[in-house]
Short mmCIF file of C-alpha atoms in Angstrom, two decimals:
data_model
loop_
_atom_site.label_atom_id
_atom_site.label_comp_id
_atom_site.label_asym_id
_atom_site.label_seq_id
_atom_site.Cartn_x
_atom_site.Cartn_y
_atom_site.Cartn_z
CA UNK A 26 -23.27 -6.42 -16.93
CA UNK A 27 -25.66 -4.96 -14.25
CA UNK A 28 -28.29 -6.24 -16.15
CA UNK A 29 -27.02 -9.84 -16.10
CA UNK A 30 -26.75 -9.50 -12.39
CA UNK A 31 -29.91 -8.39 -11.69
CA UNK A 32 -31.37 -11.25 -13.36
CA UNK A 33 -29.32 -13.61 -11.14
CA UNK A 34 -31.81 -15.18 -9.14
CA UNK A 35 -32.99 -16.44 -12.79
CA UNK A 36 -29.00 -18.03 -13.90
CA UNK A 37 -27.51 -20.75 -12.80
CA UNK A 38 -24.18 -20.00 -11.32
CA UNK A 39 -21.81 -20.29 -14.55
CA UNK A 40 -19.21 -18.13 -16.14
CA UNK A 41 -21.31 -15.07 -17.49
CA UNK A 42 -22.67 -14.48 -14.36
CA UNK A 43 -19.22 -14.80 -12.89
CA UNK A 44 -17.60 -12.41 -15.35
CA UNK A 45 -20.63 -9.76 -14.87
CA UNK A 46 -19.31 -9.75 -11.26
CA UNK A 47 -15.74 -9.66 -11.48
CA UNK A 48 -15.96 -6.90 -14.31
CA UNK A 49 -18.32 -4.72 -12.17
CA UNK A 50 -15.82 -5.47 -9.35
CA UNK A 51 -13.26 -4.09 -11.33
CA UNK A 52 -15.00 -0.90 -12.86
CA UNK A 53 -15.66 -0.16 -8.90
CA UNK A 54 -12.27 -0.51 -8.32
CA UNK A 55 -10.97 1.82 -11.25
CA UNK A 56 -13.66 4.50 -9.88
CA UNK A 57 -11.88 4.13 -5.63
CA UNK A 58 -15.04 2.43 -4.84
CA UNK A 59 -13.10 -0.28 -2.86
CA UNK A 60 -15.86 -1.81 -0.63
CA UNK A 61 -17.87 -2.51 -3.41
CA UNK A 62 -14.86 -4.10 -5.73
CA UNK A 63 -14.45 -6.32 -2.70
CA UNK A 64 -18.04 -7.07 -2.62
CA UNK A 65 -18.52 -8.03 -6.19
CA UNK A 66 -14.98 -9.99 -6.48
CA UNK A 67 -15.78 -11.91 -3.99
CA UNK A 68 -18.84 -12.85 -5.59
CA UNK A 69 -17.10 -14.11 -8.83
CA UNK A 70 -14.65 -15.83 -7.19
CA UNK A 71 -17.49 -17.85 -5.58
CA UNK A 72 -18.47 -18.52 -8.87
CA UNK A 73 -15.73 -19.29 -10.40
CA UNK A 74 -15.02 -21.81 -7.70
CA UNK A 75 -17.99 -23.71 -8.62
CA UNK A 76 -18.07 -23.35 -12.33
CA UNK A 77 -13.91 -24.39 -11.78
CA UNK A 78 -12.53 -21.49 -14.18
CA UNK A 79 -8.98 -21.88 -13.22
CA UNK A 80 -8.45 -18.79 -15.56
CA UNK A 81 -10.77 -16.41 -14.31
CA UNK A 82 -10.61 -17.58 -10.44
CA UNK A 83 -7.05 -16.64 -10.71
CA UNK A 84 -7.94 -13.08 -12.40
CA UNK A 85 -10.35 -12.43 -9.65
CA UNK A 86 -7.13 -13.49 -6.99
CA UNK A 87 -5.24 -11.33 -9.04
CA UNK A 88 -7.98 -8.22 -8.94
CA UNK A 89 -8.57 -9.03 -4.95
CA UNK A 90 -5.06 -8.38 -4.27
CA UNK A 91 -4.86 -5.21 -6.28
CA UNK A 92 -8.07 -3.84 -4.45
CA UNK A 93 -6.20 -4.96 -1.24
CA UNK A 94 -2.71 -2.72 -1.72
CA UNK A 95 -5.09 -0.21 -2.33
CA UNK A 96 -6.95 -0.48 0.78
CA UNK A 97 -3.35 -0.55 2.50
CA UNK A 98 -4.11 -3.89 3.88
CA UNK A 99 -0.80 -5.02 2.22
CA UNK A 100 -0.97 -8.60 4.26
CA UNK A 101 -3.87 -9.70 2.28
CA UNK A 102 -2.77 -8.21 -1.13
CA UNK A 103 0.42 -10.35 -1.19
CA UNK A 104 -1.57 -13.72 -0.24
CA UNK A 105 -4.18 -13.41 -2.95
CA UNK A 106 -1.42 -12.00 -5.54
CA UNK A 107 0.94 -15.05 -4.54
CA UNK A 108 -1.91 -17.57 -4.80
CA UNK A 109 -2.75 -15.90 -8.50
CA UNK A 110 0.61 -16.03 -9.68
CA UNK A 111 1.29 -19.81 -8.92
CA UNK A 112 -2.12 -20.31 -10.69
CA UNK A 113 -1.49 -18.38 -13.81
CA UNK A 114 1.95 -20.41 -13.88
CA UNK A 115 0.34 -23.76 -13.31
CA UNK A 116 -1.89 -23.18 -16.42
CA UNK A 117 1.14 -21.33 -18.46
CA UNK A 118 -0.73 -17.46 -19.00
CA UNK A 119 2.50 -15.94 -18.80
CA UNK A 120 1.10 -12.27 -19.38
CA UNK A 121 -1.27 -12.57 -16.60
CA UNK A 122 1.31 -13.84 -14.63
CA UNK A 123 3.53 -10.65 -15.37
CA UNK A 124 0.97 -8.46 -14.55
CA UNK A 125 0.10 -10.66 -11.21
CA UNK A 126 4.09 -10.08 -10.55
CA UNK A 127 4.39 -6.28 -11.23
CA UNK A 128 1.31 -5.87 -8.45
CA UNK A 129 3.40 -7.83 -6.46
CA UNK A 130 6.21 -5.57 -7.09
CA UNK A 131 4.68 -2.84 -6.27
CA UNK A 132 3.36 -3.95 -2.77
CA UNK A 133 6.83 -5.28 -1.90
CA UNK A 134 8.25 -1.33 -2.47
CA UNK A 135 5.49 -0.28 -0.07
CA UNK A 136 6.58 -2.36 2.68
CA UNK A 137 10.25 -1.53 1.55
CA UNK A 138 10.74 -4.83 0.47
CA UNK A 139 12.78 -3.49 -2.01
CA UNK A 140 15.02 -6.98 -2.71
CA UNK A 141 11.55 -8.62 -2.82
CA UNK A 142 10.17 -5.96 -5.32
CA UNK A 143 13.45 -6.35 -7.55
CA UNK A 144 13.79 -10.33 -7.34
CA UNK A 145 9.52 -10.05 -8.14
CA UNK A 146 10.51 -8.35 -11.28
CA UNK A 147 13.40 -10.90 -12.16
CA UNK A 148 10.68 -13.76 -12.56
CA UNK A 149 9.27 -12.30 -15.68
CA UNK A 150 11.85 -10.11 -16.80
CA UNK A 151 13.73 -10.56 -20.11
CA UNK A 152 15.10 -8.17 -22.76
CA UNK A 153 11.75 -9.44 -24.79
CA UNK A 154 9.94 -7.10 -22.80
CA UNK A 155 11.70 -3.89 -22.92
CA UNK A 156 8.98 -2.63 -25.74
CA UNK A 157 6.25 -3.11 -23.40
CA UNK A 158 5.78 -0.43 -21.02
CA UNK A 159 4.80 -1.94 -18.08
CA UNK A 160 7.02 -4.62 -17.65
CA UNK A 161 9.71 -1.71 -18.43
CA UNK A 162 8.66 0.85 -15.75
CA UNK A 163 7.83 -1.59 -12.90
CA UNK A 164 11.43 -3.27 -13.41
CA UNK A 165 12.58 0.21 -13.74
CA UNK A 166 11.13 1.70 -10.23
CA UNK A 167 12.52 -1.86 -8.82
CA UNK A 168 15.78 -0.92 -9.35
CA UNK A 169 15.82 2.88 -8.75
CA UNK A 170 14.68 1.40 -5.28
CA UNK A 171 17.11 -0.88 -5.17
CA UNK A 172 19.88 2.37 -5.83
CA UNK A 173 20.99 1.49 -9.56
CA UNK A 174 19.69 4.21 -11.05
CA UNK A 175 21.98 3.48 -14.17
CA UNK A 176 20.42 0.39 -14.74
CA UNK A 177 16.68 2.11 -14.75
CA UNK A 178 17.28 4.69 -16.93
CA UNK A 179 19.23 2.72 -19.22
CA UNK A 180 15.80 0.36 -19.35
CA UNK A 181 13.82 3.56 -19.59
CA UNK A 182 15.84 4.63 -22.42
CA UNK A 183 15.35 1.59 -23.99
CA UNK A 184 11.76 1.48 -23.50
CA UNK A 185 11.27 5.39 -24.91
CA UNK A 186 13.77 4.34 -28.29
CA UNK A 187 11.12 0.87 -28.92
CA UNK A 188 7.59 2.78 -28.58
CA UNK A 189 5.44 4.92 -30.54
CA UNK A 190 5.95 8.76 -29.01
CA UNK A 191 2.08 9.18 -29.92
CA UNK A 192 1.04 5.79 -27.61
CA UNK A 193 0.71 5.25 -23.87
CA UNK A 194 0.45 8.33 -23.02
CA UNK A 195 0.10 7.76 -19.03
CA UNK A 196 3.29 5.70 -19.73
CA UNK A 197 5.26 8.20 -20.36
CA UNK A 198 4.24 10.27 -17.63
CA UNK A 199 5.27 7.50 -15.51
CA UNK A 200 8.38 7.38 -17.11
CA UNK A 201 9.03 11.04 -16.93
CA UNK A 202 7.46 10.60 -12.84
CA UNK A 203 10.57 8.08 -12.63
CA UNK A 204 12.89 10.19 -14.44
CA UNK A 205 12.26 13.14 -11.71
CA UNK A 206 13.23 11.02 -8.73
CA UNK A 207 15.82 9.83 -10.08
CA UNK A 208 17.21 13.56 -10.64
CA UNK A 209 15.71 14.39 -7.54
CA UNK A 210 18.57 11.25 -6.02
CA UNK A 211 21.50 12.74 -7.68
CA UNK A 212 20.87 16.18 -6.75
CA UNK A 213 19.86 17.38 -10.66
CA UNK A 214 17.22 19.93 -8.82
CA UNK A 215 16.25 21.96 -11.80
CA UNK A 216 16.17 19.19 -13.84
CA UNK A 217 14.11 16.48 -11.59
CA UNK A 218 11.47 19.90 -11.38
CA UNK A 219 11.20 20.02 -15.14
CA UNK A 220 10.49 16.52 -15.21
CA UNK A 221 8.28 16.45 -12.26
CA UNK A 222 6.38 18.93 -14.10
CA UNK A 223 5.89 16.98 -17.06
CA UNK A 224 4.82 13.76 -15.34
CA UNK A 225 2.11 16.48 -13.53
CA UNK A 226 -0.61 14.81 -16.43
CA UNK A 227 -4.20 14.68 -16.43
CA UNK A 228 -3.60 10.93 -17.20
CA UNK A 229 -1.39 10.61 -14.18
CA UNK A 230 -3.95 12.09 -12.37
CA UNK A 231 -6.95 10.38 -12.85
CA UNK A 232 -5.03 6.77 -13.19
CA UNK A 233 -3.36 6.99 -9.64
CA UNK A 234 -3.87 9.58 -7.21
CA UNK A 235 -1.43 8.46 -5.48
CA UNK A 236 1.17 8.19 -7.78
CA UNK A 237 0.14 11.74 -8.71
CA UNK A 238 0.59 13.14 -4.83
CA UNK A 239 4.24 11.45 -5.04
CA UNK A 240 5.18 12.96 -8.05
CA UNK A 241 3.98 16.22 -6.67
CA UNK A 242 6.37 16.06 -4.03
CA UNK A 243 9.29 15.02 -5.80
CA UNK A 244 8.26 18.43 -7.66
CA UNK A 245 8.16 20.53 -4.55
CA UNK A 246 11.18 19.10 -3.16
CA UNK A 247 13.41 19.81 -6.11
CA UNK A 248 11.86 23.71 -6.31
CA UNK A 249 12.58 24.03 -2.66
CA UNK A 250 15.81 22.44 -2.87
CA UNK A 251 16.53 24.97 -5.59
CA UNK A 252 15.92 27.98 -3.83
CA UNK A 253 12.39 28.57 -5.79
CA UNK A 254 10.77 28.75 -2.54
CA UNK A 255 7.91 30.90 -4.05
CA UNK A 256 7.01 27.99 -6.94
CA UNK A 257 7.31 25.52 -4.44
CA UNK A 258 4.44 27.46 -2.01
CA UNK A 259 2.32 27.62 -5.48
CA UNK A 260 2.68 23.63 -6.01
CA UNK A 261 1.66 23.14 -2.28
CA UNK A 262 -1.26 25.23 -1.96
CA UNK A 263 -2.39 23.30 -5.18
CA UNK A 264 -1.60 20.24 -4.27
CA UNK A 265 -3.80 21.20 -1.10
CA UNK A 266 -6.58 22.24 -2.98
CA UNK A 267 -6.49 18.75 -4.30
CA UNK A 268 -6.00 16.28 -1.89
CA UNK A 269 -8.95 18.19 -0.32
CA UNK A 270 -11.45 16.26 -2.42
CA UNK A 271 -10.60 13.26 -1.22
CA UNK A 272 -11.13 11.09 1.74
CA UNK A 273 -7.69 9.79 1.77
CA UNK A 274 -5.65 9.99 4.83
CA UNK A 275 -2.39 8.62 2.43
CA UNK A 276 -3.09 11.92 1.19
CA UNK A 277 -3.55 14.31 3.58
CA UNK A 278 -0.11 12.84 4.94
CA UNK A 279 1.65 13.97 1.74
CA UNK A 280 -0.22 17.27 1.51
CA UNK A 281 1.05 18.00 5.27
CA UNK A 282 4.18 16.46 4.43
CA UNK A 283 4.27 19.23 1.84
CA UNK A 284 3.15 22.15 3.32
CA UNK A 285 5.42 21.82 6.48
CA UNK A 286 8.32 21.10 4.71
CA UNK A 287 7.91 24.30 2.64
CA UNK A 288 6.79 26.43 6.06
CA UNK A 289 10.47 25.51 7.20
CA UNK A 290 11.81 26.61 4.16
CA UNK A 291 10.24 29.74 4.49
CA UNK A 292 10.91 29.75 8.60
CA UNK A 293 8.01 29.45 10.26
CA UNK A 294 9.54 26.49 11.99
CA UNK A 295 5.93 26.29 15.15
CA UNK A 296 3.96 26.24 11.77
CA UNK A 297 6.27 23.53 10.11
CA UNK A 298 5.97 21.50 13.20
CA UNK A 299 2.28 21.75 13.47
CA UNK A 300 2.02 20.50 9.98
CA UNK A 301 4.38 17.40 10.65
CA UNK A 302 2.69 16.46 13.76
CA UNK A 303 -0.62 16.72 11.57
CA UNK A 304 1.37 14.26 8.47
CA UNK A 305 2.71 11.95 11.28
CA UNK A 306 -0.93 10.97 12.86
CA UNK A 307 -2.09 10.23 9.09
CA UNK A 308 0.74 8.54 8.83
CA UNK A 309 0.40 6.47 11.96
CA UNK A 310 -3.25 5.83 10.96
CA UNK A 311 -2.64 4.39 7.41
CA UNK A 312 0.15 2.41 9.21
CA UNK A 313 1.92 1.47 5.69
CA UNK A 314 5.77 1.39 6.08
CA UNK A 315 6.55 3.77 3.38
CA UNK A 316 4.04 6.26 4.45
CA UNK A 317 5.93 6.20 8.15
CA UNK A 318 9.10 6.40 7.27
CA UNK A 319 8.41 8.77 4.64
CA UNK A 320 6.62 11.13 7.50
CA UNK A 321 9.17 10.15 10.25
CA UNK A 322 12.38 10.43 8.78
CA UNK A 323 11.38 14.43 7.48
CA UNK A 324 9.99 15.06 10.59
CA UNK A 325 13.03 13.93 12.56
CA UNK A 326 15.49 15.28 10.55
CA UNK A 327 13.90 18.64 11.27
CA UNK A 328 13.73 18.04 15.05
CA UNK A 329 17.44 16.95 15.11
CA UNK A 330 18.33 20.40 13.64
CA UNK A 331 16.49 22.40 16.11
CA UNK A 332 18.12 20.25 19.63
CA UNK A 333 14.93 17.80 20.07
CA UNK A 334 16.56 14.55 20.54
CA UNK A 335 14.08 13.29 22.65
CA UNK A 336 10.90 13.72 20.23
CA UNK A 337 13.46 13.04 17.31
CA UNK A 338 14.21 9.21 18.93
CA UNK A 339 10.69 8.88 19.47
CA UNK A 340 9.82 9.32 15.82
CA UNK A 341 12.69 7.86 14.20
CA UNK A 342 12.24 4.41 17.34
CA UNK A 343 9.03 3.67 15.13
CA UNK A 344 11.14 3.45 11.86
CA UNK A 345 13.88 1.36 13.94
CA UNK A 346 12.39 -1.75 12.10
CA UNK A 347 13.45 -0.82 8.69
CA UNK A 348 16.85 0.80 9.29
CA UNK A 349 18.65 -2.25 7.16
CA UNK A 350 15.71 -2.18 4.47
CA UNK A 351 15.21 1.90 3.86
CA UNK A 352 17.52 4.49 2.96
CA UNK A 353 15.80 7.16 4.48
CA UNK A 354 15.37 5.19 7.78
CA UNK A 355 18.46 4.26 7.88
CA UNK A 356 19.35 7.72 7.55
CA UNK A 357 17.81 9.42 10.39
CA UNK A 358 18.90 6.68 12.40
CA UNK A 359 22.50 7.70 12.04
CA UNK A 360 21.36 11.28 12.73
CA UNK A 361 19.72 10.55 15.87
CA UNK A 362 22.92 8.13 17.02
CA UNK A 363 25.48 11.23 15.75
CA UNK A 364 22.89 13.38 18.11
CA UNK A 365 24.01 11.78 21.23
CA UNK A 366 27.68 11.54 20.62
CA UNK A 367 27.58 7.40 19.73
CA UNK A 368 30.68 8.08 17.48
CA UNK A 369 31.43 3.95 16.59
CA UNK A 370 27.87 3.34 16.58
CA UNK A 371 27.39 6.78 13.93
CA UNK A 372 30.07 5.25 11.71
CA UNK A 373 28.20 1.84 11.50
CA UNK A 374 25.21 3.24 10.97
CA UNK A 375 26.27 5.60 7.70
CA UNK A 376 27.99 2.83 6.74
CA UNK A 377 24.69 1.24 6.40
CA UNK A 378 23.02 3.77 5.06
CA UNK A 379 25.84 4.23 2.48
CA UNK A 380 25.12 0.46 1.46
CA UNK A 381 21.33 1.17 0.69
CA UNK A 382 22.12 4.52 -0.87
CA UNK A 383 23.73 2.58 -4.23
CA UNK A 384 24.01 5.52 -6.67
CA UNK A 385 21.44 7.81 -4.85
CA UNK A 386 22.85 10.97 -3.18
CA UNK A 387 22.90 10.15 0.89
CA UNK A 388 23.60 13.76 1.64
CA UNK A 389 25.52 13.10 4.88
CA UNK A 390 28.21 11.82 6.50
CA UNK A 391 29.35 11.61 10.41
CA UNK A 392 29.80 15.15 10.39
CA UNK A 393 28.33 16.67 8.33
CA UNK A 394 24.96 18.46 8.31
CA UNK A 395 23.61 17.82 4.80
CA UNK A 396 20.37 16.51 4.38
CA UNK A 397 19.13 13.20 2.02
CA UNK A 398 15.92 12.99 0.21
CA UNK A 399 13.44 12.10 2.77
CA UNK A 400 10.26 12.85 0.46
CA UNK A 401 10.68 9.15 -1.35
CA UNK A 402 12.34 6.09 -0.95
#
């Protein structure tokens, strides 16, 4: 591969050079070097364009918009994923074009375009594909998003009874990830932490560090909400040591997601709020939807408990746009409008809230002081 490449200036633009690009590109992109994924992509797809590999030009579109959501820059990941799955319909590769869709999927639910994530996963979905594992799980996190958590562990179910317990292995941690959260919704602490823990794999780990850091706190969320307060510190200051290795500011907004929410826990409510205003401008500098809201809605539920309306309306005014669209947005919105004694415009807004909740546990009504899970969507 870098061998071919190397020898470029002696080739002719033509397919092998094109696929010793767009494989390097790829190997980058497995390894987080995303500059230089972009770099040699960009190169094939040049290529391609003159050698007119309809195929491959559309795998490169594909891989560009995968090394975009990565990136964050979410914008261009849906334009080159849209463009590659009209292409890999036009020329009827209906795997690639699944896989083009579950990326697509999966940018959608970072936006908190949930109905676009689910209706992504209804153009390839049939019961044909409950044995394959990825078609399964990315259908299956549509629809916990989308509240109908029956539905996705009924698929998950399915997809566990029609596999080989021996295969996929980072599968099943995803699987058992997804099984957590959707504990971790219906208020099954111990048992979204045993999960959680299970999910916790080396596989899991080295596939998607990101994936890994949400898992992680779905894990210290359901020990905290237990009352293991000490396990939960343990999971943090690990999860700290991790997240240090990286220069990742998604993150070092979870890991200061994490360790304020467990300083409150433990009462040290100046320490908790240092750490949230630390998680909020990460947050603010990724400037990904789901990182925000994830940030602001904990952080302003936290504020709203201790009297500070003011700072709690300016966090939860930057989620304002989302309020129909995300649960926990939705959520602190009602807070902040119960806050200052709006009593039809509270009612409205749980009501809301109640119709994005589905199945999941909202944990509040006008009222009432109980608190949703704000770690997740």
């Amino acid at each position: 591969m870098s061998q071919i490449i190397a020898k470029k200036g002696q080739l002719a633009a033509s397919d092998v050079l094109g696929n010793a690009y767009s494989l390097r590109g790829w190997l980058h992109y497995a390894n987080w070097r995303l500059s230089e994924a972009s770099e040699d992509l960009g190169q094939a797809r040049a290529i391609y364009l003159g050698t007119g590999n309809l195929r491959e030009l559309a795998r490169v579109d594909q891989r560009l918009g995968t090394v975009a959501e990565r990136r964050g820059h979410l914008s261009s990941a849906l334009a080159s994923l849209n463009v590659a799955e009209r292409q890999f319909e036009n020329i009827g590769a209906q795997g690639d074009r699944m896989i083009t869709l579950m990326a697509l999927a999966g940018t959608h639910q970072q936006l908190l375009e949930f109905d676009k994530a689910l209706a992504a996963t209804d153009r390839y979905w049939s019961e044909e594909w409950t044995s394959n594992w990825g078609a399964a799980l990315y259908r299956a996190w549509a629809l916990t998003y989308n509240g109908r958590l029956r539905e996705a562990e009924t698929l998950l179910a399915s997809a566990q009874a029609q596999s080989d317990p021996e295969e996929a292995p980072l599968m099943r941690a995803e699987a058992a990830a997804l099984s957590a959260r959707i504990a971790l919704y219906r208020g099954e602490y111990a048992e979204a932490a045993r999960l959680a823990r299970r999910a916790a794999s080396t596989e899991l780990q080295e596939s998607d560090r990101r994936d890994y850091l949400a898992n992680a706190l779905v894990l210290v969320q359901a020990l905290q909400a237990s009352g293991q307060s000490l396990e939960a510190g343990e999971e943090v200051r690990r999860l700290q040591t991790w997240v240090a290795a990286f220069d990742d500011d998604r993150l070092h907004a979870g890991a200061a997601l994490a360790r304020a929410e467990q300083a409150w826990t433990q009462g040290h409510r100046q320490e908790a709020f240092a750490d949230f205003e630390v998680a909020w401008r990460y947050a603010e500098r990724v400037g990904i939807p789901d990182i925000l809201v994830a940030v602001g809605a904990a952080y302003g539920e936290r504020l709203v408990e201790v009297g500070q309306f003011e700072r709690a309306g300016a966090v939860s005014g930057r989620l304002s746009a989302w309020v129909e669209q995300d649960l926990r947005a939705a959520r602190i919105n009602a807070r902040i409008l119960q806050a200052m004694g709006n009593q039809s415009a509270v009612n409205a807004a749980f009501q809301s809230a109640t119709r994005l909740a589905g199945e999941r546990q909202i944990g509040g009504t006008p009222g009432s002081k109980g608190r949703m899970v704000v770690l997740s969507p």
